[in-house]
Coordinates of C-alpha atoms and ligand atoms in Angstrom, one line a residue:
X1 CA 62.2 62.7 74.8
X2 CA 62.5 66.2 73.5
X3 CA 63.3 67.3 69.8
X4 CA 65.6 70.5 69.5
X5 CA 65.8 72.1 66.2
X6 CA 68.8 74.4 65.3
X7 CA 69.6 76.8 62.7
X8 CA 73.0 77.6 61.7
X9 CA 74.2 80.5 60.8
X10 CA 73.9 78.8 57.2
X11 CA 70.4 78.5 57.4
X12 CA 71.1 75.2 58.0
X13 CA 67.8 73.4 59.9
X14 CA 69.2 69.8 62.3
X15 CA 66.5 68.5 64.4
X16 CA 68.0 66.2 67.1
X17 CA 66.1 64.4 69.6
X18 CA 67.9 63.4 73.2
X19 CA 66.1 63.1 76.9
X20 CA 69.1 64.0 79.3
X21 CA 72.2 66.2 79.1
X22 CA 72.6 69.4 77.9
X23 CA 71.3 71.1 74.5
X24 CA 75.2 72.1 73.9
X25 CA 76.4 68.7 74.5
X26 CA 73.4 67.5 71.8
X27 CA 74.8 69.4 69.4
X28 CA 78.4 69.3 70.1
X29 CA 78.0 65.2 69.5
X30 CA 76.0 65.8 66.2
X31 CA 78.0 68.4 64.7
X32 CA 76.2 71.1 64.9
X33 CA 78.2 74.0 63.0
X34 CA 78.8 77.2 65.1
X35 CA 78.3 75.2 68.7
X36 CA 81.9 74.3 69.9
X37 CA 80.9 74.4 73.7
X38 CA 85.0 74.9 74.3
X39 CA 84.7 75.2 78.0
X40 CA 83.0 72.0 78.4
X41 CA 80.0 73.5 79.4
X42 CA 80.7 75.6 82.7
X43 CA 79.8 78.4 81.4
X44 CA 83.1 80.7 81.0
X45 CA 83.6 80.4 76.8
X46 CA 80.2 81.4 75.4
X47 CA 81.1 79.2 72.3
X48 CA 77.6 77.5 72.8
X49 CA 75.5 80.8 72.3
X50 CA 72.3 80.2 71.2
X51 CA 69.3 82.5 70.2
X52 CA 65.9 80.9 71.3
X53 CA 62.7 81.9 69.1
X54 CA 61.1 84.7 70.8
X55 CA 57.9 81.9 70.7
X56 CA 60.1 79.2 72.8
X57 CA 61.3 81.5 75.3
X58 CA 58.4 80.2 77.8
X59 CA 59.7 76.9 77.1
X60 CA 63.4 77.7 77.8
X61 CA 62.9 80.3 81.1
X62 CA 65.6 83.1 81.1
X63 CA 69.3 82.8 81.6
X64 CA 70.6 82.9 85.2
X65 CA 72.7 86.1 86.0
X66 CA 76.1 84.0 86.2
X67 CA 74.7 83.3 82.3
X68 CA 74.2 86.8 81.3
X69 CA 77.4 88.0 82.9
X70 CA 79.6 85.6 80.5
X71 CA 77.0 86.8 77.7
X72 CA 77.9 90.4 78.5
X73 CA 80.9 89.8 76.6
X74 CA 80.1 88.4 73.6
X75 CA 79.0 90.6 71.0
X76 CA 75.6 88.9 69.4
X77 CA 74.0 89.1 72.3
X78 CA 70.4 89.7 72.7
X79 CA 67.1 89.6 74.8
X80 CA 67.1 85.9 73.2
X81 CA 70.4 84.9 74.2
X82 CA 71.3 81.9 76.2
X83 CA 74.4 79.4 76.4
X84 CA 73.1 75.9 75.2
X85 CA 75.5 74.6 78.1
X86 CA 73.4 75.9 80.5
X87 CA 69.9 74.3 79.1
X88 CA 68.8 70.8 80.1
X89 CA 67.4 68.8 78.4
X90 CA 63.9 67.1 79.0
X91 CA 60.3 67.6 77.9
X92 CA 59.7 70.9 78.2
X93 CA 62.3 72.1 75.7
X94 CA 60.5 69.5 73.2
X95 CA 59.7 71.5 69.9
X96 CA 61.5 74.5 70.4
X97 CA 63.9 76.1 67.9
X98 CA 67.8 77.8 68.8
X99 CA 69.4 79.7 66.3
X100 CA 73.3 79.3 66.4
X101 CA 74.7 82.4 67.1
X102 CA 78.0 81.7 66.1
Ligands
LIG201 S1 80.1 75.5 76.7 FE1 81.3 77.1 77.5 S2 79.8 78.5 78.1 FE2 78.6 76.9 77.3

């Protein structure tokens, strides 16, 4: 089990707790504001781009190249950046905190 906290772009906090799928997925089933995952999560809409707290990024690893290519094009990018589609979920993402960066 792994609880995932997520601040919108509201400053909104929603801590969910899941043990399989995807952190997008998560989200997109509670209603997370600002996480629309529009591509159903094969990474070619960005609409599920999260920033990870600089302190989780151990937690989370680094996004893959495919990842950082379909990032290129959105404009919030940063070092932080990764598509919640891309990010499953299991223990070792427990605690961590995403801000929405939509
Ligand atoms: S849901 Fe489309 S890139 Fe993640």
């Amino acid at each position: 089990m792994a609880k995932i906290t997520f601040i919108t772009q509201n400053e909104e906090e929603i801590t969910l707790e899941a043990d399989s799928g995807s952190v997008m997925e998560l989200a997109v089933e509670n209603g997370v504001e600002g996480i629309d995952g529009d591509c159903g999560g094969v990474c070619s809409c960005a609409t599920c781009h999260v920033h990870v707290l600089p302190e989780f990024v151990s937690k989370t690893g680094e996004a893959s190249e495919i990842e950082k290519d379909m990032l290129e094009l959105d404009d919030k990018v940063n070092e932080y950046s990764r598509l919640s589609c891309q990010m499953e979920i299991s223990e070792d993402l427990d605690g961590i905190i995403l801000k929405v960066a939509n």
